[in-house]
PDB file of C-alpha atoms in Angstrom:
ATOM      1  CA  MET O 888    -168.480 -20.947 171.432  1.00  0.00           C
ATOM      2  CA  SER O 889    -165.481 -18.703 172.261  1.00  0.00           C
ATOM      3  CA  THR O 890    -162.952 -17.769 169.736  1.00  0.00           C
ATOM      4  CA  PRO O 891    -159.345 -18.416 170.452  1.00  0.00           C
ATOM      5  CA  ASP O 892    -156.862 -15.551 170.562  1.00  0.00           C
ATOM      6  CA  GLY O 893    -155.703 -14.020 167.253  1.00  0.00           C
ATOM      7  CA  TRP O 894    -158.793 -14.770 165.339  1.00  0.00           C
ATOM      8  CA  GLY O 895    -161.355 -12.231 164.369  1.00  0.00           C
ATOM      9  CA  GLY O 896    -162.644 -10.294 161.281  1.00  0.00           C
ATOM     10  CA  ARG O 897    -165.509  -9.530 159.070  1.00  0.00           C
ATOM     11  CA  ILE O 898    -168.948 -10.951 159.529  1.00  0.00           C
ATOM     12  CA  ASP O 899    -171.438 -10.656 156.622  1.00  0.00           C
ATOM     13  CA  LEU O 900    -174.560 -12.294 157.612  1.00  0.00           C
ATOM     14  CA  PRO O 901    -174.321 -14.050 160.934  1.00  0.00           C
ATOM     15  CA  ASP O 902    -176.919 -16.530 160.654  1.00  0.00           C
ATOM     16  CA  VAL O 903    -176.251 -17.584 157.054  1.00  0.00           C
ATOM     17  CA  PRO O 904    -173.634 -20.565 157.129  1.00  0.00           C
ATOM     18  CA  ALA O 905    -172.537 -19.852 153.503  1.00  0.00           C
ATOM     19  CA  THR O 906    -171.123 -16.465 154.414  1.00  0.00           C
ATOM     20  CA  ARG O 907    -168.847 -17.838 157.274  1.00  0.00           C
ATOM     21  CA  ARG O 908    -165.393 -17.286 157.492  1.00  0.00           C
ATOM     22  CA  TRP O 909    -162.525 -19.085 159.408  1.00  0.00           C
ATOM     23  CA  HIS O 910    -162.609 -16.943 162.543  1.00  0.00           C
ATOM     24  CA  GLN O 911    -166.390 -17.714 162.912  1.00  0.00           C
ATOM     25  CA  CYS O 912    -165.809 -21.497 162.834  1.00  0.00           C
ATOM     26  CA  VAL O 913    -162.507 -22.071 164.676  1.00  0.00           C
ATOM     27  CA  GLN O 914    -162.667 -23.433 167.951  1.00  0.00           C
ATOM     28  CA  ALA O 915    -160.191 -24.175 170.708  1.00  0.00           C
ATOM     29  CA  LEU O 916    -159.168 -27.814 170.564  1.00  0.00           C
ATOM     30  CA  GLN O 917    -160.620 -29.993 173.334  1.00  0.00           C
ATOM     31  CA  PRO O 918    -160.162 -33.636 174.053  1.00  0.00           C
ATOM     32  CA  GLY O 919    -162.332 -35.844 172.041  1.00  0.00           C
ATOM     33  CA  SER O 920    -163.065 -33.077 169.369  1.00  0.00           C
ATOM     34  CA  PRO O 921    -164.103 -34.701 166.087  1.00  0.00           C
ATOM     35  CA  PRO O 922    -161.403 -35.048 163.586  1.00  0.00           C
ATOM     36  CA  GLY O 923    -160.756 -31.834 161.607  1.00  0.00           C
ATOM     37  CA  VAL O 924    -158.123 -29.234 160.421  1.00  0.00           C
ATOM     38  CA  ALA O 925    -156.063 -28.149 163.558  1.00  0.00           C
ATOM     39  CA  VAL O 926    -153.638 -25.362 163.369  1.00  0.00           C
ATOM     40  CA  LEU O 927    -150.622 -25.484 165.755  1.00  0.00           C
ATOM     41  CA  GLY O 928    -148.187 -22.555 166.136  1.00  0.00           C
ATOM     42  CA  PHE O 929    -144.338 -22.671 166.605  1.00  0.00           C
ATOM     43  CA  ALA O 930    -143.298 -19.242 167.623  1.00  0.00           C
ATOM     44  CA  CYS O 931    -139.624 -19.733 167.203  1.00  0.00           C
ATOM     45  CA  ASP O 932    -136.924 -18.209 165.239  1.00  0.00           C
ATOM     46  CA  GLU O 933    -133.840 -19.630 167.293  1.00  0.00           C
ATOM     47  CA  GLY O 934    -133.019 -21.793 164.380  1.00  0.00           C
ATOM     48  CA  VAL O 935    -132.967 -18.860 162.069  1.00  0.00           C
ATOM     49  CA  ARG O 936    -130.677 -16.981 164.465  1.00  0.00           C
ATOM     50  CA  ARG O 937    -128.453 -19.957 164.699  1.00  0.00           C
ATOM     51  CA  ASN O 938    -128.292 -20.097 160.807  1.00  0.00           C
ATOM     52  CA  HIS O 939    -127.357 -16.418 160.598  1.00  0.00           C
ATOM     53  CA  GLY O 940    -130.758 -15.566 158.897  1.00  0.00           C
ATOM     54  CA  ARG O 941    -132.978 -12.388 159.454  1.00  0.00           C
ATOM     55  CA  VAL O 942    -135.051 -13.142 162.576  1.00  0.00           C
ATOM     56  CA  GLY O 943    -138.813 -12.342 163.104  1.00  0.00           C
ATOM     57  CA  ALA O 944    -140.265 -15.793 162.191  1.00  0.00           C
ATOM     58  CA  ALA O 945    -141.401 -16.187 165.911  1.00  0.00           C
ATOM     59  CA  GLU O 946    -144.140 -13.481 165.181  1.00  0.00           C
ATOM     60  CA  GLY O 947    -145.358 -15.806 162.217  1.00  0.00           C
ATOM     61  CA  PRO O 948    -148.016 -17.788 163.961  1.00  0.00           C
ATOM     62  CA  LEU O 949    -150.082 -14.822 165.204  1.00  0.00           C
ATOM     63  CA  ALA O 950    -149.871 -12.983 161.767  1.00  0.00           C
ATOM     64  CA  LEU O 951    -151.055 -16.271 160.073  1.00  0.00           C
ATOM     65  CA  ARG O 952    -153.991 -16.558 162.274  1.00  0.00           C
ATOM     66  CA  ARG O 953    -154.839 -13.062 161.576  1.00  0.00           C
ATOM     67  CA  MET O 954    -154.649 -13.579 157.843  1.00  0.00           C
ATOM     68  CA  LEU O 955    -156.408 -16.841 157.989  1.00  0.00           C
ATOM     69  CA  SER O 956    -159.298 -15.358 159.927  1.00  0.00           C
ATOM     70  CA  ASN O 957    -161.209 -13.719 156.953  1.00  0.00           C
ATOM     71  CA  LEU O 958    -160.816 -16.717 154.565  1.00  0.00           C
ATOM     72  CA  PRO O 959    -164.103 -18.111 153.574  1.00  0.00           C
ATOM     73  CA  LYS O 960    -165.069 -21.523 155.051  1.00  0.00           C
ATOM     74  CA  LEU O 961    -165.586 -23.510 151.876  1.00  0.00           C
ATOM     75  CA  ASP O 962    -165.511 -27.126 153.264  1.00  0.00           C
ATOM     76  CA  GLU O 963    -167.341 -29.029 156.040  1.00  0.00           C
ATOM     77  CA  ALA O 964    -164.083 -29.848 158.139  1.00  0.00           C
ATOM     78  CA  PRO O 965    -164.129 -28.800 161.750  1.00  0.00           C
ATOM     79  CA  LEU O 966    -161.577 -26.163 162.404  1.00  0.00           C
ATOM     80  CA  TYR O 967    -159.540 -25.952 165.583  1.00  0.00           C
ATOM     81  CA  ASP O 968    -156.679 -23.992 167.208  1.00  0.00           C
ATOM     82  CA  ALA O 969    -154.297 -26.318 169.172  1.00  0.00           C
ATOM     83  CA  GLY O 970    -152.307 -23.459 170.590  1.00  0.00           C
ATOM     84  CA  THR O 971    -148.739 -22.350 170.063  1.00  0.00           C
ATOM     85  CA  ILE O 972    -145.541 -23.721 171.321  1.00  0.00           C
ATOM     86  CA  ALA O 973    -142.932 -21.036 171.951  1.00  0.00           C
ATOM     87  CA  CYS O 974    -139.117 -20.815 172.242  1.00  0.00           C
ATOM     88  CA  ALA O 975    -138.388 -17.829 174.140  1.00  0.00           C
ATOM     89  CA  ASP O 976    -135.276 -19.065 175.954  1.00  0.00           C
ATOM     90  CA  GLY O 977    -133.172 -20.135 173.109  1.00  0.00           C
ATOM     91  CA  ASP O 978    -133.908 -23.923 173.955  1.00  0.00           C
ATOM     92  CA  LEU O 979    -134.654 -24.928 170.489  1.00  0.00           C
ATOM     93  CA  GLU O 980    -134.463 -28.616 171.036  1.00  0.00           C
ATOM     94  CA  GLY O 981    -136.850 -28.420 174.026  1.00  0.00           C
ATOM     95  CA  ALA O 982    -139.320 -26.457 171.982  1.00  0.00           C
ATOM     96  CA  GLN O 983    -139.040 -29.072 169.168  1.00  0.00           C
ATOM     97  CA  ALA O 984    -139.711 -31.870 171.646  1.00  0.00           C
ATOM     98  CA  ARG O 985    -142.911 -30.064 172.954  1.00  0.00           C
ATOM     99  CA  TYR O 986    -144.181 -29.304 169.558  1.00  0.00           C
ATOM    100  CA  ALA O 987    -143.687 -32.952 168.489  1.00  0.00           C
ATOM    101  CA  GLU O 988    -145.517 -34.163 171.494  1.00  0.00           C
ATOM    102  CA  VAL O 989    -148.708 -31.997 170.660  1.00  0.00           C
ATOM    103  CA  MET O 990    -148.421 -32.868 166.915  1.00  0.00           C
ATOM    104  CA  ALA O 991    -148.337 -36.589 167.602  1.00  0.00           C
ATOM    105  CA  GLY O 992    -151.389 -36.048 169.864  1.00  0.00           C
ATOM    106  CA  LEU O 993    -153.175 -34.377 166.880  1.00  0.00           C
ATOM    107  CA  LEU O 994    -152.470 -36.967 164.438  1.00  0.00           C
ATOM    108  CA  ASP O 995    -153.434 -39.774 166.881  1.00  0.00           C
ATOM    109  CA  ALA O 996    -156.917 -38.075 167.234  1.00  0.00           C
ATOM    110  CA  GLY O 997    -157.147 -38.056 163.318  1.00  0.00           C
ATOM    111  CA  HIS O 998    -156.768 -34.413 162.605  1.00  0.00           C
ATOM    112  CA  LEU O 999    -155.220 -32.785 159.709  1.00  0.00           C
ATOM    113  CA  PRO O1000    -152.580 -30.609 161.479  1.00  0.00           C
ATOM    114  CA  VAL O1001    -151.325 -27.384 160.081  1.00  0.00           C
ATOM    115  CA  GLY O1002    -147.995 -26.039 161.474  1.00  0.00           C
ATOM    116  CA  LEU O1003    -147.758 -22.290 161.727  1.00  0.00           C
ATOM    117  CA  GLY O1004    -144.121 -21.334 161.771  1.00  0.00           C
ATOM    118  CA  GLY O1005    -141.687 -20.055 162.920  1.00  0.00           C
ATOM    119  CA  GLY O1006    -138.443 -20.728 161.159  1.00  0.00           C
ATOM    120  CA  HIS O1007    -138.034 -23.952 159.227  1.00  0.00           C
ATOM    121  CA  GLU O1008    -136.615 -25.784 162.400  1.00  0.00           C
ATOM    122  CA  ILE O1009    -140.374 -26.408 162.618  1.00  0.00           C
ATOM    123  CA  ALA O1010    -139.796 -29.192 160.043  1.00  0.00           C
ATOM    124  CA  TYR O1011    -137.704 -31.588 162.360  1.00  0.00           C
ATOM    125  CA  ALA O1012    -140.312 -30.999 165.111  1.00  0.00           C
ATOM    126  CA  SER O1013    -143.111 -31.963 162.628  1.00  0.00           C
ATOM    127  CA  TYR O1014    -141.124 -35.015 161.601  1.00  0.00           C
ATOM    128  CA  LEU O1015    -140.520 -36.219 165.343  1.00  0.00           C
ATOM    129  CA  GLY O1016    -144.212 -35.806 165.818  1.00  0.00           C
ATOM    130  CA  LEU O1017    -145.120 -37.806 162.901  1.00  0.00           C
ATOM    131  CA  VAL O1018    -142.613 -40.595 163.891  1.00  0.00           C
ATOM    132  CA  LYS O1019    -144.092 -40.622 167.421  1.00  0.00           C
ATOM    133  CA  HIS O1020    -147.572 -41.083 165.944  1.00  0.00           C
ATOM    134  CA  LEU O1021    -146.483 -43.967 163.572  1.00  0.00           C
ATOM    135  CA  GLY O1022    -144.957 -45.906 166.696  1.00  0.00           C
ATOM    136  CA  THR O1023    -143.866 -49.335 165.504  1.00  0.00           C
ATOM    137  CA  ARG O1024    -145.428 -48.952 162.249  1.00  0.00           C
ATOM    138  CA  ARG O1025    -143.098 -48.545 159.402  1.00  0.00           C
ATOM    139  CA  PRO O1026    -144.774 -47.122 156.339  1.00  0.00           C
ATOM    140  CA  ARG O1027    -142.809 -45.498 153.606  1.00  0.00           C
ATOM    141  CA  VAL O1028    -142.855 -41.678 154.246  1.00  0.00           C
ATOM    142  CA  ALA O1029    -142.161 -38.865 151.906  1.00  0.00           C
ATOM    143  CA  ILE O1030    -141.175 -35.428 153.048  1.00  0.00           C
ATOM    144  CA  VAL O1031    -142.015 -33.037 150.112  1.00  0.00           C
ATOM    145  CA  ASN O1032    -140.374 -29.667 150.780  1.00  0.00           C
ATOM    146  CA  ILE O1033    -141.100 -26.532 148.823  1.00  0.00           C
ATOM    147  CA  ASP O1034    -137.873 -24.586 149.303  1.00  0.00           C
ATOM    148  CA  ALA O1035    -135.087 -22.634 147.807  1.00  0.00           C
ATOM    149  CA  HIS O1036    -132.664 -24.301 150.156  1.00  0.00           C
ATOM    150  CA  PHE O1037    -131.906 -28.116 150.911  1.00  0.00           C
ATOM    151  CA  ASP O1038    -131.719 -27.403 154.667  1.00  0.00           C
ATOM    152  CA  LEU O1039    -129.114 -30.317 154.917  1.00  0.00           C
ATOM    153  CA  ARG O1040    -126.377 -28.475 156.638  1.00  0.00           C
ATOM    154  CA  GLN O1041    -123.868 -30.275 158.788  1.00  0.00           C
ATOM    155  CA  GLN O1042    -123.669 -28.039 161.924  1.00  0.00           C
ATOM    156  CA  ASP O1043    -122.766 -28.632 165.561  1.00  0.00           C
ATOM    157  CA  ARG O1044    -126.375 -28.059 166.583  1.00  0.00           C
ATOM    158  CA  ALA O1045    -129.677 -27.591 165.238  1.00  0.00           C
ATOM    159  CA  SER O1046    -130.944 -24.834 163.132  1.00  0.00           C
ATOM    160  CA  SER O1047    -133.158 -23.907 160.397  1.00  0.00           C
ATOM    161  CA  GLY O1048    -130.599 -25.152 158.030  1.00  0.00           C
ATOM    162  CA  THR O1049    -130.398 -28.759 159.519  1.00  0.00           C
ATOM    163  CA  PRO O1050    -133.883 -30.221 159.724  1.00  0.00           C
ATOM    164  CA  PHE O1051    -133.825 -32.505 156.841  1.00  0.00           C
ATOM    165  CA  LEU O1052    -130.591 -34.042 157.533  1.00  0.00           C
ATOM    166  CA  GLN O1053    -131.614 -34.519 161.003  1.00  0.00           C
ATOM    167  CA  ALA O1054    -134.711 -36.321 159.708  1.00  0.00           C
ATOM    168  CA  ILE O1055    -132.811 -38.533 157.224  1.00  0.00           C
ATOM    169  CA  GLU O1056    -130.320 -39.610 159.875  1.00  0.00           C
ATOM    170  CA  HIS O1057    -133.039 -40.213 162.419  1.00  0.00           C
ATOM    171  CA  ALA O1058    -135.076 -42.340 159.885  1.00  0.00           C
ATOM    172  CA  ARG O1059    -131.949 -44.422 158.922  1.00  0.00           C
ATOM    173  CA  SER O1060    -131.085 -45.147 162.539  1.00  0.00           C
ATOM    174  CA  HIS O1061    -134.696 -46.110 163.398  1.00  0.00           C
ATOM    175  CA  GLY O1062    -135.388 -48.298 160.235  1.00  0.00           C
ATOM    176  CA  LEU O1063    -137.920 -45.951 158.692  1.00  0.00           C
ATOM    177  CA  THR O1064    -137.980 -45.518 154.926  1.00  0.00           C
ATOM    178  CA  LEU O1065    -137.872 -41.971 154.246  1.00  0.00           C
ATOM    179  CA  ASP O1066    -137.974 -40.185 150.808  1.00  0.00           C
ATOM    180  CA  TYR O1067    -136.985 -36.338 150.664  1.00  0.00           C
ATOM    181  CA  LEU O1068    -138.230 -34.573 147.701  1.00  0.00           C
ATOM    182  CA  VAL O1069    -137.419 -30.861 147.271  1.00  0.00           C
ATOM    183  CA  TRP O1070    -139.015 -28.591 144.699  1.00  0.00           C
ATOM    184  CA  GLY O1071    -137.705 -25.028 144.011  1.00  0.00           C
ATOM    185  CA  ILE O1072    -134.038 -25.446 144.746  1.00  0.00           C
ATOM    186  CA  SER O1073    -131.908 -22.358 143.833  1.00  0.00           C
ATOM    187  CA  ALA O1074    -128.499 -22.840 142.290  1.00  0.00           C
ATOM    188  CA  SER O1075    -127.420 -19.593 143.859  1.00  0.00           C
ATOM    189  CA  ALA O1076    -128.665 -20.279 147.440  1.00  0.00           C
ATOM    190  CA  ASN O1077    -126.932 -23.681 148.091  1.00  0.00           C
ATOM    191  CA  THR O1078    -123.182 -24.487 148.143  1.00  0.00           C
ATOM    192  CA  ARG O1079    -121.547 -27.285 146.177  1.00  0.00           C
ATOM    193  CA  MET O1080    -121.345 -29.240 149.410  1.00  0.00           C
ATOM    194  CA  LEU O1081    -125.101 -29.090 149.800  1.00  0.00           C
ATOM    195  CA  PHE O1082    -125.656 -30.287 146.261  1.00  0.00           C
ATOM    196  CA  ASP O1083    -122.993 -33.124 146.898  1.00  0.00           C
ATOM    197  CA  THR O1084    -124.772 -34.050 150.254  1.00  0.00           C
ATOM    198  CA  ALA O1085    -128.233 -34.157 148.442  1.00  0.00           C
ATOM    199  CA  ASP O1086    -126.744 -36.501 145.759  1.00  0.00           C
ATOM    200  CA  ALA O1087    -125.058 -38.695 148.341  1.00  0.00           C
ATOM    201  CA  LEU O1088    -128.349 -39.077 150.217  1.00  0.00           C
ATOM    202  CA  GLY O1089    -130.455 -39.815 147.214  1.00  0.00           C
ATOM    203  CA  VAL O1090    -132.493 -36.667 147.491  1.00  0.00           C
ATOM    204  CA  HIS O1091    -134.796 -35.884 144.619  1.00  0.00           C
ATOM    205  CA  TYR O1092    -134.777 -32.256 143.869  1.00  0.00           C
ATOM    206  CA  VAL O1093    -136.020 -29.786 141.055  1.00  0.00           C
ATOM    207  CA  ARG O1094    -134.433 -26.471 140.603  1.00  0.00           C
ATOM    208  CA  ASP O1095    -136.513 -23.244 140.518  1.00  0.00           C
ATOM    209  CA  ASP O1096    -135.419 -22.449 136.978  1.00  0.00           C
ATOM    210  CA  ARG O1097    -136.754 -25.793 135.835  1.00  0.00           C
ATOM    211  CA  LEU O1098    -140.110 -25.047 137.240  1.00  0.00           C
ATOM    212  CA  ASN O1099    -142.155 -23.094 134.696  1.00  0.00           C
ATOM    213  CA  LEU O1100    -145.518 -23.413 132.783  1.00  0.00           C
ATOM    214  CA  LEU O1101    -143.618 -24.964 129.761  1.00  0.00           C
ATOM    215  CA  ASN O1102    -142.843 -28.108 131.616  1.00  0.00           C
ATOM    216  CA  LEU O1103    -145.362 -28.050 134.428  1.00  0.00           C
ATOM    217  CA  ALA O1104    -147.241 -31.253 133.121  1.00  0.00           C
ATOM    218  CA  ARG O1105    -144.010 -33.235 133.113  1.00  0.00           C
ATOM    219  CA  HIS O1106    -143.364 -32.209 136.720  1.00  0.00           C
ATOM    220  CA  ILE O1107    -146.823 -33.085 137.785  1.00  0.00           C
ATOM    221  CA  VAL O1108    -146.350 -36.685 136.261  1.00  0.00           C
ATOM    222  CA  ASP O1109    -143.194 -37.028 138.002  1.00  0.00           C
ATOM    223  CA  LEU O1110    -144.560 -36.054 141.183  1.00  0.00           C
ATOM    224  CA  ARG O1111    -147.471 -38.332 140.800  1.00  0.00           C
ATOM    225  CA  MET O1112    -145.172 -41.226 140.104  1.00  0.00           C
ATOM    226  CA  ARG O1113    -143.010 -40.537 143.061  1.00  0.00           C
ATOM    227  CA  LEU O1114    -145.797 -40.166 145.650  1.00  0.00           C
ATOM    228  CA  ALA O1115    -147.409 -43.411 144.112  1.00  0.00           C
ATOM    229  CA  ASP O1116    -144.839 -45.545 145.962  1.00  0.00           C
ATOM    230  CA  VAL O1117    -145.235 -43.811 149.416  1.00  0.00           C
ATOM    231  CA  ASP O1118    -147.776 -44.408 152.240  1.00  0.00           C
ATOM    232  CA  VAL O1119    -147.515 -41.051 154.104  1.00  0.00           C
ATOM    233  CA  VAL O1120    -146.853 -37.526 152.924  1.00  0.00           C
ATOM    234  CA  TYR O1121    -145.535 -34.697 155.005  1.00  0.00           C
ATOM    235  CA  LEU O1122    -145.681 -31.261 153.092  1.00  0.00           C
ATOM    236  CA  THR O1123    -143.630 -28.390 154.252  1.00  0.00           C
ATOM    237  CA  ILE O1124    -143.640 -25.034 152.580  1.00  0.00           C
ATOM    238  CA  ASP O1125    -140.788 -22.561 153.093  1.00  0.00           C
ATOM    239  CA  LEU O1126    -142.045 -19.430 151.889  1.00  0.00           C
ATOM    240  CA  ASP O1127    -138.603 -18.323 150.670  1.00  0.00           C
ATOM    241  CA  ALA O1128    -139.296 -20.531 147.652  1.00  0.00           C
ATOM    242  CA  LEU O1129    -141.696 -17.914 146.219  1.00  0.00           C
ATOM    243  CA  PRO O1130    -140.513 -14.909 144.214  1.00  0.00           C
ATOM    244  CA  HIS O1131    -139.281 -11.943 146.459  1.00  0.00           C
ATOM    245  CA  ALA O1132    -141.989  -9.582 144.920  1.00  0.00           C
ATOM    246  CA  MET O1133    -144.648 -12.034 146.311  1.00  0.00           C
ATOM    247  CA  ALA O1134    -142.936 -13.051 149.563  1.00  0.00           C
ATOM    248  CA  PRO O1135    -140.766 -10.251 150.761  1.00  0.00           C
ATOM    249  CA  GLY O1136    -141.196 -11.025 154.438  1.00  0.00           C
ATOM    250  CA  VAL O1137    -138.967 -14.178 154.999  1.00  0.00           C
ATOM    251  CA  SER O1138    -135.583 -14.688 156.492  1.00  0.00           C
ATOM    252  CA  ALA O1139    -133.892 -15.234 153.069  1.00  0.00           C
ATOM    253  CA  PRO O1140    -135.760 -13.649 150.092  1.00  0.00           C
ATOM    254  CA  ALA O1141    -135.587 -15.481 146.801  1.00  0.00           C
ATOM    255  CA  ALA O1142    -133.730 -14.113 143.853  1.00  0.00           C
ATOM    256  CA  ARG O1143    -135.855 -15.862 141.475  1.00  0.00           C
ATOM    257  CA  GLY O1144    -138.613 -18.164 143.160  1.00  0.00           C
ATOM    258  CA  VAL O1145    -141.469 -20.392 141.985  1.00  0.00           C
ATOM    259  CA  PRO O1146    -144.631 -18.560 140.795  1.00  0.00           C
ATOM    260  CA  LEU O1147    -148.056 -19.563 142.112  1.00  0.00           C
ATOM    261  CA  GLU O1148    -149.229 -20.624 138.807  1.00  0.00           C
ATOM    262  CA  VAL O1149    -146.676 -23.297 138.950  1.00  0.00           C
ATOM    263  CA  LEU O1150    -146.731 -24.124 142.730  1.00  0.00           C
ATOM    264  CA  GLU O1151    -150.258 -24.441 143.173  1.00  0.00           C
ATOM    265  CA  PRO O1152    -150.957 -27.182 140.585  1.00  0.00           C
ATOM    266  CA  LEU O1153    -148.070 -29.185 142.409  1.00  0.00           C
ATOM    267  CA  LEU O1154    -149.747 -28.721 145.801  1.00  0.00           C
ATOM    268  CA  ASP O1155    -152.996 -29.824 144.334  1.00  0.00           C
ATOM    269  CA  GLU O1156    -151.341 -33.008 143.236  1.00  0.00           C
ATOM    270  CA  ILE O1157    -149.985 -33.596 146.617  1.00  0.00           C
ATOM    271  CA  ALA O1158    -153.279 -33.010 148.391  1.00  0.00           C
ATOM    272  CA  ALA O1159    -155.159 -35.186 145.945  1.00  0.00           C
ATOM    273  CA  THR O1160    -153.143 -38.110 146.909  1.00  0.00           C
ATOM    274  CA  GLY O1161    -155.220 -38.766 150.004  1.00  0.00           C
ATOM    275  CA  LYS O1162    -151.876 -39.503 151.804  1.00  0.00           C
ATOM    276  CA  LEU O1163    -151.111 -36.074 153.269  1.00  0.00           C
ATOM    277  CA  LYS O1164    -150.868 -36.451 157.111  1.00  0.00           C
ATOM    278  CA  LEU O1165    -149.610 -33.040 158.047  1.00  0.00           C
ATOM    279  CA  LEU O1166    -148.292 -29.743 156.621  1.00  0.00           C
ATOM    280  CA  ASP O1167    -146.546 -26.623 157.890  1.00  0.00           C
ATOM    281  CA  VAL O1168    -145.587 -23.173 156.530  1.00  0.00           C
ATOM    282  CA  ALA O1169    -142.255 -21.742 157.655  1.00  0.00           C
ATOM    283  CA  GLU O1170    -140.175 -18.624 157.583  1.00  0.00           C
ATOM    284  CA  LEU O1171    -142.967 -15.931 157.658  1.00  0.00           C
ATOM    285  CA  ALA O1172    -141.232 -12.889 159.336  1.00  0.00           C
ATOM    286  CA  PRO O1173    -144.023 -10.305 159.878  1.00  0.00           C
ATOM    287  CA  PRO O1174    -141.418  -7.347 160.779  1.00  0.00           C
ATOM    288  CA  LEU O1175    -140.131  -7.739 157.365  1.00  0.00           C
ATOM    289  CA  ASP O1176    -143.258  -8.287 155.552  1.00  0.00           C
ATOM    290  CA  ARG O1177    -144.334  -5.500 153.292  1.00  0.00           C
ATOM    291  CA  ASP O1178    -148.258  -4.884 153.234  1.00  0.00           C
ATOM    292  CA  GLN O1179    -148.631  -8.385 154.761  1.00  0.00           C
ATOM    293  CA  ALA O1180    -148.061  -9.760 151.226  1.00  0.00           C
ATOM    294  CA  THR O1181    -146.272 -12.928 152.482  1.00  0.00           C
ATOM    295  CA  ALA O1182    -148.815 -13.667 155.142  1.00  0.00           C
ATOM    296  CA  ARG O1183    -151.606 -13.335 152.487  1.00  0.00           C
ATOM    297  CA  VAL O1184    -149.985 -15.746 150.192  1.00  0.00           C
ATOM    298  CA  ALA O1185    -149.156 -18.104 152.974  1.00  0.00           C
ATOM    299  CA  ALA O1186    -152.875 -17.999 154.071  1.00  0.00           C
ATOM    300  CA  ARG O1187    -153.892 -18.589 150.518  1.00  0.00           C
ATOM    301  CA  LEU O1188    -151.657 -21.766 150.375  1.00  0.00           C
ATOM    302  CA  ILE O1189    -152.990 -23.031 153.605  1.00  0.00           C
ATOM    303  CA  HIS O1190    -156.666 -22.557 152.447  1.00  0.00           C
ATOM    304  CA  ARG O1191    -156.099 -24.320 149.184  1.00  0.00           C
ATOM    305  CA  VAL O1192    -154.270 -27.371 150.590  1.00  0.00           C
ATOM    306  CA  THR O1193    -156.316 -28.026 153.469  1.00  0.00           C
ATOM    307  CA  ALA O1194    -159.554 -27.997 151.408  1.00  0.00           C
ATOM    308  CA  ALA O1195    -158.185 -30.302 148.778  1.00  0.00           C
ATOM    309  CA  ALA O1196    -156.576 -32.656 151.414  1.00  0.00           C
ATOM    310  CA  TRP O1197    -159.815 -32.808 153.286  1.00  0.00           C
ATOM    311  CA  GLN O1198    -161.752 -33.598 150.368  1.00  0.00           C
ATOM    312  CA  ALA O1199    -159.515 -36.435 149.303  1.00  0.00           C
ATOM    313  CA  ARG O1200    -159.489 -37.743 152.865  1.00  0.00           C
ATOM    314  CA  ARG O1201    -163.273 -37.852 152.674  1.00  0.00           C
ATOM    315  CA  GLY O1202    -163.206 -39.379 149.205  1.00  0.00           C
TER     316      GLY O1202
END
């Protein structure tokens, strides 16, 4: 078995399965591979550039693979690398279309895809891949976004600030019921127009200063109730939702953020529904990352969510 590019790390006892790490288990995805967890890179920060953010997210997929490599393999899910879609020529829309095509194929094959961003423009590409996979089916879909920003900007062309407005408009024009839920919104990072847009579109959002241990139980119950009514969940995590000290390597660092002790139980709740079809992590910018801190927390979140989601899928 050959290891795909970007993977490698420590080996404890080569012949003892209980010591294996992700880099020892990952395989290049092949047609007909049994369903498993499949990572797919989106090496793009054109959307961040268009949105006047700090670029560097195009290097995210490689940095994430390197950080995922040494994570312990704690479940039985096959692990695949489905490659990377790059946007090196400024053609964001073309890159999103190519990514969506691969994403749809992964979903069709029964995999749990994990998108490695890249800017948050990955979200519209992921959404399009999900829609392509659904075909003529019309389940109720929830996009759960962990983010300091709404990303509902009304702009002349796509960017990292537009993906969820694009998704909502697409869903409405194609007869798809879509719920958009955002956890971690910062009052100091969104204009009044963005709040008004969210309210007009019926977006459910929770501000970062409301997400603390004192009211965590209430938020878990609320999340559980909202996801009970949907059929399919797409989870997207913008790393700028985390505190700056924990995630400095992002295009727009948070002034406050949501701590892990609050965020992780919410992610556990999402994964436990058994409805999670795909997830992605966005906005890791390795050139801005101090001591690889952001990559480390991103890998931890992927590790946690995929294990819980695979367990829920298997019952």
